[in-house]
Coordinates of C-alpha atoms and ligand atoms in Angstrom, one line a residue:
M4 CA -56.3 13.1 4.1
K5 CA -58.9 15.5 3.0
K6 CA -58.3 17.1 -0.7
D7 CA -59.1 20.6 1.3
N8 CA -57.0 20.1 4.6
M9 CA -54.1 19.0 3.0
L10 CA -53.9 22.7 0.6
R11 CA -55.0 24.9 3.9
K12 CA -51.9 22.6 6.1
G13 CA -49.8 22.9 3.3
I14 CA -49.6 26.1 1.9
G15 CA -50.7 27.2 5.6
F16 CA -47.3 25.3 7.3
L17 CA -45.4 26.7 4.1
L18 CA -45.9 30.3 3.8
S19 CA -45.5 30.6 8.1
N20 CA -42.3 28.9 7.0
V21 CA -41.7 31.8 4.7
L22 CA -42.8 34.7 7.0
K23 CA -40.3 33.2 9.6
K24 CA -37.5 32.5 7.9
E25 CA -37.0 34.2 4.5
P26 CA -40.5 37.3 4.6
L27 CA -38.6 38.6 1.7
L28 CA -39.2 35.4 -0.4
L29 CA -42.7 36.3 0.5
V30 CA -43.1 40.7 -0.4
M31 CA -41.3 38.5 -4.5
V32 CA -43.7 36.9 -4.3
I33 CA -47.2 39.2 -4.5
L34 CA -44.6 41.1 -6.4
C35 CA -44.6 38.3 -9.2
V36 CA -48.2 38.7 -8.6
L37 CA -48.9 42.2 -8.8
L38 CA -46.4 42.2 -11.7
T39 CA -47.4 39.5 -13.5
L40 CA -51.3 41.0 -13.8
A41 CA -50.0 44.4 -15.0
S42 CA -48.1 43.2 -17.5
S43 CA -50.8 40.6 -18.8
I44 CA -53.5 44.0 -18.5
L45 CA -50.5 46.1 -20.1
F46 CA -50.6 43.6 -23.4
V47 CA -54.2 43.5 -23.9
Y48 CA -53.8 47.5 -23.9
I49 CA -51.1 47.8 -26.4
P50 CA -52.7 46.3 -29.4
S51 CA -56.0 48.2 -28.8
Y52 CA -53.8 51.6 -28.7
A53 CA -52.0 50.5 -32.0
V54 CA -56.0 50.6 -34.1
A55 CA -56.9 53.4 -32.1
M56 CA -53.9 55.3 -34.1
I57 CA -53.7 54.1 -36.6
D58 CA -57.9 54.1 -37.4
G59 CA -58.3 57.6 -35.0
N60 CA -58.6 61.3 -36.4
S61 CA -55.3 62.9 -33.8
A62 CA -52.5 60.6 -33.6
V63 CA -50.4 62.2 -31.5
P64 CA -52.6 61.7 -27.3
F65 CA -52.5 57.7 -28.9
L66 CA -49.4 57.8 -29.7
T67 CA -48.0 59.7 -27.1
N68 CA -50.2 56.3 -25.0
L69 CA -48.9 53.7 -27.4
I70 CA -45.2 55.0 -26.5
W71 CA -46.0 55.0 -22.5
I72 CA -47.7 52.2 -22.6
T73 CA -45.0 50.4 -24.3
I74 CA -42.0 51.4 -22.4
A75 CA -44.6 50.2 -18.6
Y76 CA -45.3 47.2 -20.1
V77 CA -41.2 45.9 -20.9
S78 CA -40.4 47.5 -17.7
V79 CA -42.3 45.6 -15.5
S80 CA -41.5 42.8 -17.8
M81 CA -37.7 43.1 -17.4
I82 CA -38.8 43.5 -13.0
C83 CA -40.4 40.2 -13.1
S84 CA -38.6 38.4 -14.7
G85 CA -35.9 40.3 -12.4
V86 CA -38.1 39.2 -9.4
Q87 CA -38.8 35.2 -10.6
G88 CA -35.0 34.6 -10.8
G89 CA -34.2 36.4 -6.8
R90 CA -37.1 34.3 -6.0
G91 CA -35.9 30.9 -7.1
M92 CA -33.0 31.3 -4.9
R93 CA -34.8 32.7 -1.8
Q94 CA -37.0 29.4 -2.5
L95 CA -33.6 26.7 -2.8
Y96 CA -32.4 28.8 0.8
I97 CA -36.3 27.1 2.0
G98 CA -36.0 25.0 1.8
R99 CA -32.1 24.4 2.8
N100 CA -34.3 26.1 6.4
L101 CA -36.7 23.4 5.7
L102 CA -33.7 20.5 5.5
Y103 CA -32.3 22.0 8.6
S104 CA -35.4 22.3 10.8
L105 CA -36.3 18.4 9.8
F106 CA -32.9 17.3 10.8
L107 CA -32.9 19.5 13.8
R108 CA -37.0 17.8 14.8
R109 CA -34.9 14.5 14.2
L110 CA -32.1 15.3 16.7
N111 CA -35.2 16.1 19.4
A112 CA -37.3 13.3 18.7
R113 CA -38.0 10.2 21.5
Y114 CA -35.8 8.1 19.7
E115 CA -38.5 5.4 19.4
Y116 CA -40.2 6.7 16.0
T117 CA -37.1 7.8 15.5
E118 CA -35.7 4.6 14.7
S119 CA -39.4 2.9 13.8
D120 CA -40.2 2.3 10.8
T121 CA -43.2 4.8 10.6
G122 CA -40.8 7.3 12.2
Q123 CA -37.9 6.2 9.1
K124 CA -40.5 6.7 6.2
A125 CA -42.2 10.0 7.0
Y126 CA -38.5 11.5 7.8
E127 CA -37.4 10.1 4.2
K128 CA -40.5 11.5 3.0
A129 CA -39.8 14.4 4.7
R130 CA -36.5 14.9 3.6
Q131 CA -36.7 14.1 0.5
V132 CA -39.3 17.5 -0.1
C133 CA -36.9 19.4 1.4
L134 CA -33.8 18.1 -0.7
W135 CA -35.1 18.4 -4.1
G136 CA -37.0 21.8 -3.3
A137 CA -39.5 21.0 -6.5
D138 CA -43.1 20.9 -4.0
I139 CA -42.0 24.2 -2.7
R140 CA -42.0 25.1 -6.0
Q141 CA -44.9 24.0 -6.9
L142 CA -46.6 25.4 -4.2
L143 CA -45.7 28.5 -4.8
E144 CA -46.1 28.4 -8.7
G145 CA -49.5 26.9 -8.7
L146 CA -50.8 29.0 -6.1
M147 CA -49.4 32.8 -7.5
S148 CA -51.0 31.6 -11.1
L149 CA -54.3 30.4 -9.2
I150 CA -53.9 34.2 -7.2
V151 CA -53.5 35.7 -11.0
C152 CA -56.0 33.3 -12.9
V153 CA -59.0 34.4 -10.6
A154 CA -57.7 37.9 -10.0
S155 CA -57.2 38.4 -13.9
F156 CA -60.7 37.2 -14.6
A157 CA -62.6 39.2 -12.3
I158 CA -60.4 42.3 -14.1
Y159 CA -61.8 40.9 -17.1
A160 CA -65.2 40.3 -16.8
S161 CA -65.9 43.3 -15.1
L162 CA -64.1 45.6 -18.1
L163 CA -66.0 43.6 -20.2
S164 CA -69.4 43.9 -18.3
R165 CA -69.4 47.8 -19.3
L166 CA -70.0 46.4 -23.0
A167 CA -72.9 43.6 -22.2
P168 CA -72.8 41.8 -19.0
W169 CA -74.8 38.8 -19.6
L170 CA -71.7 38.1 -21.7
I171 CA -70.0 37.5 -18.7
L172 CA -72.2 35.4 -17.2
V173 CA -72.7 33.3 -20.1
M174 CA -69.1 33.0 -20.5
V175 CA -68.6 32.7 -16.5
G176 CA -71.7 29.1 -17.0
L177 CA -70.2 27.7 -19.8
S178 CA -66.7 27.8 -18.1
G179 CA -67.9 26.3 -15.2
L180 CA -68.7 23.3 -17.5
N181 CA -65.9 23.4 -19.0
Y182 CA -63.8 23.4 -16.0
I183 CA -66.8 20.6 -14.4
T184 CA -65.6 18.0 -18.1
L185 CA -62.3 18.6 -17.7
N186 CA -61.8 18.2 -14.0
G187 CA -63.8 14.6 -14.8
T188 CA -61.4 13.9 -17.9
Q189 CA -58.3 14.5 -14.9
R190 CA -59.5 12.2 -11.8
A191 CA -60.8 9.3 -15.5
N192 CA -57.0 10.1 -16.4
D193 CA -56.0 9.3 -12.5
R194 CA -57.7 6.8 -11.8
R195 CA -56.6 5.3 -15.3
M196 CA -53.5 5.6 -14.0
D197 CA -53.5 4.2 -10.6
E198 CA -55.2 0.7 -12.4
Q199 CA -52.7 0.7 -15.1
A200 CA -49.6 1.0 -12.5
A201 CA -51.4 -2.0 -10.6
E202 CA -51.7 -4.1 -13.6
M203 CA -47.9 -2.8 -14.8
R204 CA -46.2 -3.7 -12.1
K205 CA -47.9 -7.1 -12.5
Y206 CA -46.8 -6.7 -16.1
F207 CA -43.0 -5.8 -15.4
Y208 CA -42.4 -9.1 -13.0
L209 CA -43.3 -11.3 -15.3
I210 CA -41.5 -9.1 -17.8
N211 CA -38.4 -9.5 -15.5
T212 CA -39.1 -12.8 -14.4
F213 CA -38.4 -14.4 -18.5
Q214 CA -35.2 -12.0 -18.2
N215 CA -33.8 -13.6 -15.1
T216 CA -31.0 -16.3 -15.6
K217 CA -31.2 -17.1 -12.4
I218 CA -35.2 -18.0 -13.2
G219 CA -34.5 -19.1 -16.8
K220 CA -32.9 -22.4 -14.7
D221 CA -36.5 -23.2 -13.4
I222 CA -38.7 -22.3 -15.9
R223 CA -37.0 -24.7 -18.2
L224 CA -37.0 -27.7 -15.6
Y225 CA -40.8 -27.6 -14.3
N226 CA -41.8 -26.8 -18.8
M227 CA -43.5 -23.5 -17.1
N228 CA -42.8 -20.8 -20.5
D229 CA -46.7 -22.2 -21.5
W230 CA -47.7 -20.9 -18.3
L231 CA -45.8 -17.8 -18.2
C232 CA -46.5 -16.9 -21.7
T233 CA -50.7 -17.3 -21.2
V234 CA -49.6 -15.3 -17.4
M235 CA -49.0 -12.2 -20.2
D236 CA -51.1 -12.2 -22.5
K237 CA -53.9 -12.3 -20.0
S238 CA -51.8 -9.2 -18.6
L239 CA -51.6 -7.5 -21.5
C240 CA -55.2 -8.2 -22.5
R241 CA -56.3 -6.6 -18.8
L242 CA -53.9 -3.3 -19.8
R243 CA -55.3 -3.4 -22.7
K244 CA -58.8 -3.1 -21.8
I245 CA -58.2 -0.2 -18.8
H246 CA -56.8 1.4 -21.4
N247 CA -59.8 1.2 -23.8
R248 CA -62.1 2.0 -21.1
F249 CA -61.0 5.0 -20.2
Q250 CA -59.7 6.6 -22.9
T251 CA -64.0 6.5 -24.8
R252 CA -64.1 8.8 -21.5
I253 CA -62.1 10.4 -21.9
L254 CA -62.0 11.7 -25.0
A255 CA -66.5 11.4 -24.7
S256 CA -65.4 14.8 -21.7
R257 CA -63.1 16.2 -24.3
A258 CA -65.7 16.0 -26.8
V259 CA -67.9 18.3 -24.2
A260 CA -65.2 19.9 -23.1
I261 CA -64.2 21.6 -26.7
S262 CA -67.4 21.8 -27.9
T263 CA -68.3 24.0 -24.1
A264 CA -65.2 26.2 -25.5
L265 CA -66.0 26.7 -28.8
L266 CA -69.7 27.4 -28.1
R267 CA -69.2 30.1 -25.5
D268 CA -66.0 31.7 -27.6
G269 CA -68.1 31.2 -30.5
I270 CA -71.4 33.5 -29.1
A271 CA -68.6 36.5 -27.5
Y272 CA -67.0 36.4 -31.0
S273 CA -69.9 37.0 -32.8
Y274 CA -71.5 39.4 -30.2
L275 CA -68.6 41.0 -30.6
I276 CA -67.8 41.5 -34.4
Y277 CA -71.6 42.2 -34.4
Q278 CA -71.5 45.6 -32.2
A279 CA -68.0 46.5 -34.4
C280 CA -70.3 45.8 -38.0
N281 CA -72.8 48.1 -36.2
H282 CA -70.3 50.8 -35.4
N283 CA -71.4 50.2 -31.8
I284 CA -67.9 50.0 -30.5
T285 CA -64.2 52.1 -32.7
I286 CA -62.2 49.4 -33.8
G287 CA -59.7 49.9 -31.0
E288 CA -62.4 48.5 -28.1
F289 CA -62.9 46.6 -30.1
V290 CA -59.3 44.5 -30.6
L291 CA -59.6 45.7 -26.3
Y292 CA -62.7 44.0 -26.2
F293 CA -61.3 40.7 -28.7
G294 CA -58.0 40.6 -26.2
M295 CA -59.8 40.6 -23.0
I296 CA -62.0 37.8 -24.0
N297 CA -59.1 36.2 -25.4
Q298 CA -57.3 36.2 -22.0
L299 CA -60.6 34.8 -20.6
T300 CA -61.4 31.6 -22.2
G301 CA -58.2 30.7 -21.5
F302 CA -58.4 31.5 -18.0
V303 CA -60.3 27.5 -17.1
S304 CA -57.3 26.0 -19.2
A305 CA -54.9 27.7 -16.5
C306 CA -56.4 27.4 -13.3
I307 CA -57.1 24.4 -13.4
Q308 CA -53.4 23.9 -14.5
S309 CA -52.5 26.4 -10.9
Y310 CA -54.7 24.2 -8.9
G311 CA -53.1 21.0 -10.0
T312 CA -49.4 21.8 -9.2
L313 CA -51.0 23.6 -6.1
R314 CA -52.3 20.0 -5.1
L315 CA -49.0 18.5 -6.2
G316 CA -47.0 20.6 -3.6
C317 CA -48.7 20.9 -1.0
K318 CA -49.2 17.4 -0.9
G319 CA -45.6 17.5 0.0
I320 CA -45.3 19.9 2.2
S321 CA -48.3 18.8 4.3
A322 CA -45.3 15.1 4.9
V323 CA -43.1 18.1 5.8
S324 CA -46.1 19.2 8.4
D325 CA -46.9 16.3 9.7
Y326 CA -43.7 15.6 10.6
F327 CA -43.1 18.1 12.1
T328 CA -46.6 17.4 13.8
E329 CA -45.7 14.0 14.6
T330 CA -42.3 14.7 16.7
E331 CA -43.9 18.0 18.4
E332 CA -45.8 15.3 20.2
L333 CA -43.5 13.3 20.5
A334 CA -41.0 15.4 22.1
H335 CA -38.7 14.3 24.6
D336 CA -39.1 16.1 28.1
C337 CA -42.0 16.0 30.9
Q338 CA -42.9 19.1 32.0
D339 CA -43.0 18.5 36.0
S340 CA -39.7 16.7 35.8
S341 CA -37.6 16.0 38.6
A342 CA -33.8 15.2 39.2
L343 CA -31.8 11.8 39.2
D344 CA -30.1 12.3 42.9
S345 CA -26.2 13.4 42.1
T346 CA -24.8 12.6 45.2
S347 CA -25.9 8.8 45.1
N348 CA -25.5 5.9 42.6
V349 CA -28.8 4.6 40.6
S350 CA -30.3 1.8 41.8
I351 CA -32.7 0.0 39.2
E352 CA -35.7 -1.4 39.2
L353 CA -38.6 -3.6 36.8
R354 CA -42.3 -3.2 37.9
D355 CA -43.9 -5.6 35.4
V356 CA -42.6 -3.8 32.3
C357 CA -43.7 -4.9 28.4
F358 CA -42.0 -4.1 25.3
S359 CA -43.0 -4.1 22.2
Y360 CA -42.0 -2.8 18.6
D361 CA -44.8 -3.3 16.2
G362 CA -47.8 -3.3 18.9
C363 CA -48.3 -7.1 19.3
H364 CA -45.1 -9.0 20.0
N365 CA -43.7 -8.2 23.6
V366 CA -40.3 -8.7 23.1
L367 CA -39.5 -7.5 26.7
D368 CA -42.2 -9.6 28.7
H369 CA -43.9 -8.9 32.0
I370 CA -40.3 -8.2 33.2
D371 CA -39.4 -7.7 37.1
L372 CA -36.0 -6.8 38.6
K373 CA -33.8 -5.1 40.8
I374 CA -30.8 -4.0 40.7
E375 CA -28.7 -2.3 43.8
A376 CA -27.8 0.8 43.8
G377 CA -23.7 0.3 43.1
E378 CA -24.7 -3.6 41.8
K379 CA -22.4 -4.9 38.3
V380 CA -24.5 -7.5 37.3
A381 CA -24.3 -9.4 33.8
L382 CA -27.6 -9.0 30.9
V383 CA -26.5 -12.2 28.6
G384 CA -28.5 -14.0 26.1
T385 CA -28.2 -15.6 22.8
N386 CA -29.3 -12.9 19.8
G387 CA -32.6 -11.2 20.2
A388 CA -33.0 -12.3 23.6
G389 CA -33.8 -8.7 24.6
K390 CA -30.7 -7.5 25.8
T391 CA -30.5 -3.9 24.0
T392 CA -34.2 -3.3 24.1
L393 CA -33.8 -3.1 28.3
V394 CA -30.5 -1.3 27.8
K395 CA -32.0 1.5 25.4
L396 CA -35.4 1.1 27.9
L397 CA -32.8 1.7 31.2
C398 CA -31.7 4.8 28.5
G399 CA -34.5 6.7 28.7
L400 CA -34.4 5.9 24.5
Y401 CA -37.4 3.8 24.6
T402 CA -40.2 4.3 27.1
P403 CA -42.0 0.8 28.6
Q404 CA -45.7 0.4 27.2
S405 CA -46.8 -1.5 30.5
G406 CA -45.7 -1.0 33.9
Q407 CA -42.8 1.2 35.6
L408 CA -39.5 1.5 36.1
L409 CA -37.7 3.5 39.3
L410 CA -34.5 4.9 38.9
N411 CA -33.6 5.1 42.6
G412 CA -37.1 4.1 43.5
Q413 CA -38.7 7.5 41.4
P414 CA -40.7 7.3 38.3
A415 CA -38.5 7.0 35.4
E416 CA -41.1 9.2 33.3
E417 CA -40.8 11.9 35.4
M418 CA -37.7 12.7 35.3
T419 CA -36.2 14.5 31.9
F420 CA -34.8 13.2 29.3
S421 CA -31.7 15.4 29.8
Q422 CA -31.4 15.0 33.9
R423 CA -31.5 11.1 33.5
V424 CA -28.7 11.0 30.5
E425 CA -26.5 12.7 32.8
R426 CA -25.9 9.7 35.6
I427 CA -25.9 7.5 32.2
G428 CA -22.5 6.1 30.6
A429 CA -23.4 4.3 27.7
V430 CA -21.4 2.5 25.2
F431 CA -23.3 1.0 22.6
Q432 CA -22.0 -1.7 20.0
G433 CA -20.2 0.0 16.9
C434 CA -17.3 2.7 18.5
L435 CA -18.6 5.9 17.6
I436 CA -15.8 8.3 16.4
L437 CA -16.0 11.7 15.3
P438 CA -13.7 13.4 12.7
Y439 CA -12.7 15.8 15.7
S440 CA -9.7 16.3 18.2
I441 CA -8.9 13.4 20.4
A442 CA -10.0 15.5 23.7
E443 CA -13.7 16.1 21.6
N444 CA -13.7 12.2 21.0
V445 CA -13.9 12.1 24.6
S446 CA -15.8 15.0 25.8
M447 CA -18.4 15.1 23.5
K448 CA -17.8 18.5 23.5
P449 CA -16.8 21.5 21.3
Y450 CA -13.1 21.4 22.6
E451 CA -14.1 25.4 24.0
E452 CA -15.9 23.4 26.5
T453 CA -14.0 20.5 27.2
D454 CA -12.3 19.9 30.8
I455 CA -8.6 19.0 29.2
L456 CA -7.0 18.3 32.5
Q457 CA -9.6 16.3 33.7
V458 CA -9.4 14.1 29.5
E459 CA -5.5 13.7 30.2
D460 CA -6.4 12.1 33.4
C461 CA -9.4 9.8 31.9
L462 CA -7.3 9.2 28.7
K463 CA -3.8 7.8 31.4
R464 CA -6.9 6.2 33.3
V465 CA -7.4 4.3 30.8
G466 CA -3.7 3.4 29.0
L467 CA -3.7 5.8 26.0
Y468 CA -1.9 8.8 27.1
E469 CA 1.3 8.0 25.9
A470 CA -0.3 6.9 22.4
V471 CA -1.4 10.4 22.3
C472 CA 1.5 12.3 23.4
Q473 CA 2.6 10.6 20.4
F474 CA 0.7 12.7 18.4
P475 CA 2.4 15.7 16.5
S476 CA -0.5 17.8 18.1
G477 CA -1.6 15.9 21.1
L478 CA -5.1 16.2 22.4
Q479 CA -5.8 18.8 19.2
T480 CA -5.1 15.8 16.8
Q481 CA -7.9 14.7 14.0
M482 CA -9.4 11.6 14.5
T483 CA -10.7 9.9 11.2
R484 CA -9.7 11.0 7.6
A485 CA -13.6 11.0 7.4
V486 CA -13.3 14.6 6.4
D487 CA -9.5 14.9 7.1
E488 CA -6.3 13.0 5.5
G489 CA -4.2 13.7 8.2
G490 CA -7.2 11.8 10.1
I491 CA -5.6 9.5 12.1
E492 CA -7.1 5.7 12.8
L493 CA -6.7 4.0 16.1
S494 CA -6.7 0.7 16.5
G495 CA -9.3 -1.6 18.0
G496 CA -7.8 -1.6 21.5
Q497 CA -7.3 1.9 21.1
Q498 CA -11.0 3.0 20.4
Q499 CA -12.0 0.0 23.2
K500 CA -10.1 2.7 25.6
L501 CA -11.4 6.0 23.6
L502 CA -14.8 4.8 25.3
M503 CA -13.5 4.2 28.4
A504 CA -12.0 7.6 28.6
R505 CA -15.3 8.4 27.4
M506 CA -17.2 7.0 30.1
L507 CA -14.9 7.7 33.1
Y508 CA -15.1 11.8 31.9
R509 CA -18.7 11.7 33.1
R510 CA -17.6 11.8 35.9
D511 CA -21.8 12.3 37.0
A512 CA -22.9 8.7 35.7
S513 CA -22.6 6.6 37.9
L514 CA -24.6 4.0 36.3
W515 CA -22.8 2.2 33.3
L516 CA -24.6 0.4 30.7
L517 CA -21.9 -1.3 28.2
D518 CA -24.0 -2.9 25.3
E519 CA -21.2 -5.8 23.6
P520 CA -19.1 -2.7 22.3
T521 CA -16.4 -5.4 22.3
A522 CA -18.5 -7.6 19.9
A523 CA -15.8 -7.1 16.4
L524 CA -13.3 -8.3 19.4
D525 CA -12.1 -11.9 20.0
A526 CA -12.8 -13.8 22.8
L527 CA -10.6 -13.7 25.0
A528 CA -10.1 -9.6 24.4
E529 CA -13.7 -9.4 24.7
S530 CA -13.3 -11.2 28.6
E531 CA -10.2 -8.8 28.7
T532 CA -11.8 -5.6 28.0
Y533 CA -14.5 -6.3 30.8
A534 CA -12.5 -7.4 33.0
F535 CA -10.9 -3.7 32.7
F536 CA -13.9 -2.0 32.4
H537 CA -14.8 -3.8 35.2
T538 CA -11.1 -2.4 37.6
L539 CA -12.7 1.2 36.5
C540 CA -15.4 1.5 37.5
G541 CA -15.4 2.0 41.0
E542 CA -19.0 2.0 43.0
R543 CA -20.6 3.0 40.2
T544 CA -23.7 0.4 38.8
C545 CA -22.9 -1.5 36.2
I546 CA -24.9 -3.7 33.3
Y547 CA -22.4 -5.6 30.9
I548 CA -24.2 -6.6 28.3
S549 CA -22.6 -9.7 26.1
H550 CA -24.2 -13.5 24.4
R551 CA -20.6 -14.7 24.7
L552 CA -21.3 -15.7 28.8
A553 CA -17.2 -16.9 29.6
S554 CA -16.8 -12.5 29.3
T555 CA -19.2 -12.1 32.2
R556 CA -18.0 -15.1 34.4
F557 CA -16.7 -12.1 37.1
L558 CA -19.6 -10.7 38.3
D559 CA -21.6 -11.4 41.5
R560 CA -24.3 -11.6 39.6
I561 CA -25.7 -13.0 35.9
I562 CA -29.0 -12.2 34.6
L563 CA -29.9 -14.5 32.4
L564 CA -32.4 -13.0 29.7
D565 CA -34.7 -15.7 27.4
E566 CA -37.1 -14.2 24.5
G567 CA -37.7 -11.3 27.0
H568 CA -38.3 -13.0 30.3
I569 CA -36.5 -13.3 33.0
A570 CA -34.9 -17.4 33.1
E571 CA -32.3 -17.2 35.1
D572 CA -30.5 -15.1 37.8
G573 CA -27.6 -15.5 40.0
S574 CA -23.7 -15.6 40.3
H575 CA -21.9 -18.5 37.5
E576 CA -21.0 -20.7 39.9
E577 CA -25.1 -21.0 41.1
L578 CA -26.5 -20.8 37.8
L579 CA -24.2 -24.1 36.3
R580 CA -25.1 -25.5 39.4
N581 CA -29.1 -25.0 38.2
Q582 CA -27.8 -26.9 35.4
G583 CA -30.6 -25.2 33.4
K584 CA -29.9 -23.3 30.1
Y585 CA -27.6 -20.8 31.4
A586 CA -25.3 -23.6 32.1
H587 CA -26.0 -25.7 29.1
L588 CA -25.2 -22.3 26.8
F589 CA -21.7 -22.3 28.4
E590 CA -20.9 -25.3 28.4
M591 CA -22.1 -25.5 24.5
Q592 CA -19.7 -21.9 24.2
S593 CA -16.3 -23.1 26.0
K594 CA -16.5 -25.9 23.9
Y595 CA -17.4 -24.4 20.7
Y596 CA -14.4 -22.0 22.0
Q597 CA -11.8 -24.8 22.9
E598 CA -12.5 -25.9 19.1
E599 CA -11.5 -22.8 17.4
E600 CA -8.3 -22.3 19.8
N601 CA -7.1 -25.9 19.5
A602 CA -8.1 -25.3 15.2
N603 CA -6.1 -22.1 15.5
E604 CA -2.9 -23.6 17.6
A605 CA -2.7 -26.4 15.2
S606 CA -2.7 -23.4 11.8
Ligands
ADP729 P1 -30.1 -9.0 21.9 O1 -29.3 -7.0 22.4 O2 -30.8 -9.5 23.4 O3 -29.7 -9.4 20.4 P2 -32.7 -7.0 20.8 O4 -33.1 -6.5 22.2 O5 -31.9 -6.0 20.5 O6 -32.0 -8.2 21.4 O7 -33.6 -7.9 19.8 C1 -35.0 -8.3 20.3 C2 -35.6 -8.9 19.5 O8 -36.4 -7.3 18.9 C3 -35.4 -9.3 18.1 O9 -36.5 -10.2 17.8 C4 -34.9 -7.9 17.5 O10 -35.6 -8.7 16.1 C5 -36.3 -7.2 18.4 N1 -36.3 -5.8 17.9 C6 -34.8 -5.2 17.8 N2 -35.1 -3.4 17.9 C7 -36.1 -3.5 16.5 C8 -36.3 -2.6 16.3 N3 -35.9 -1.3 15.6 N4 -37.6 -2.6 15.2 C9 -37.9 -3.9 15.5 N5 -38.0 -4.6 16.0 C10 -36.1 -4.7 16.6

């Protein structure tokens, strides 16, 4: 990213958020700049008044001015430190605010992006920035001190120009030269750090290798000591070379920077002394101009430092801004949407669908598949065949890279995500139970929005209602001990029943997707759970997923997925008769389960 682009993006993003969420912080930033400027000017004037009072004929007005100016300086400094304190707190709030917005963005972003490597890295980078707030502080402080530097330079330069305009030109010219050299030094140092970091990585790898007792065995057996020592010596030598090369450059540029600074200060102070000696300026003015020149000379290094701090802050904030831009483009819902017909069951059609996570290897490869409304289908295959990916595609969590997915004959991409998920009841591996009431865990909505009668009905249908009634708070009993020590933990079987109740609660869900919610159970328990789901599903279109073929053999249609292709499609009996991959897998698994059963019986 170009530097100026990064600066513009970082400053623009943070200030627009400050304006929207913490406008008082912006007022404080402006106040801080003005007060810092005022206190610096007052600080320059105080000694000149003091000297003028000692030197002058009538002490009274100078004394009055001195008292006023001192009171003003003390008041401004005190207000300034008060505002600085308040600013710190507001900076913290803006960090928390951004963290919350980031979290919301992630929740609403396309799942595909959130789950991807790029999405996770981008989120983590942005989260760190918002969580620690160091970049927010650096950006604001860098920006403020840069403004103060530039403004004080302009003020002092205009005041000094009354004495000698050419002096400003000399000072600006030499300061510019000083800036170029100091900047060169900083850049050289940055390059040295990069080169050094790469070499240090190799060096520390070697050190860790030597220290690792597990590897020590191999080092001794293969007599690798000499080899490793030579590699380490070479690495140290390269490190020394990098250091020496840059050290010379850094020393040279520092010498130039110091010489230009000396020359600049020498000319300015000599001229001032010359004017004072010739009585062209009073002692009070001498002290005043001396103070101004002193401030001006500190300007260059302060400017470079502020710019560096600002750049660092902008780098972090740009990461947050990038995440927001990226997720905005990947927002879920499309504009011209059509809803899924809520009166009928859902039919599914995949036309030549391909999907890949990395853009190279197709996890789903040219899939053609039709599932009629109300059909009950098993999707089976070994681990990694692409079953979960297909389910996530049906849910709308992923979008096919090519081909088309039709739901009830309508292209899925024309539907909004929310319209689509309203019609889908899906359960995945790992039972999501929240630390809220049982009723909320069934409805997956706040208690006030939950239809309690419907929850009771669903719990009765899955046979969990009586158990729930045993708890002292019934449906309002808190679940899990994650946040409440008194929360209840359901047994594995009860959790499965809760999941079924959750699916039943969604009355409009006419497509059920069961992606191995029973994977943690043994084969027999899974088989029984699937059979129970089957009794509940009624007219809905259902897709059962399992890698245990016995769990789904009772279904009319079984689709075997193999390395992203549909390898076989038919009833359990048909597929066994075909003597293909399904039959082979089924035989192997039956043997394994039989052996396991025998072993269990024996023990
Ligand atoms: P199954 O459900 O049949 O076990 P999956 O659909 O989970 O298979 O995975 C199919 C392939 O895609 C596997 O090779 C898996 O490693 C890969 N895969 C799954 N999820 C991701 C992901 N989020 N990022 C990258 N690759 C993935």
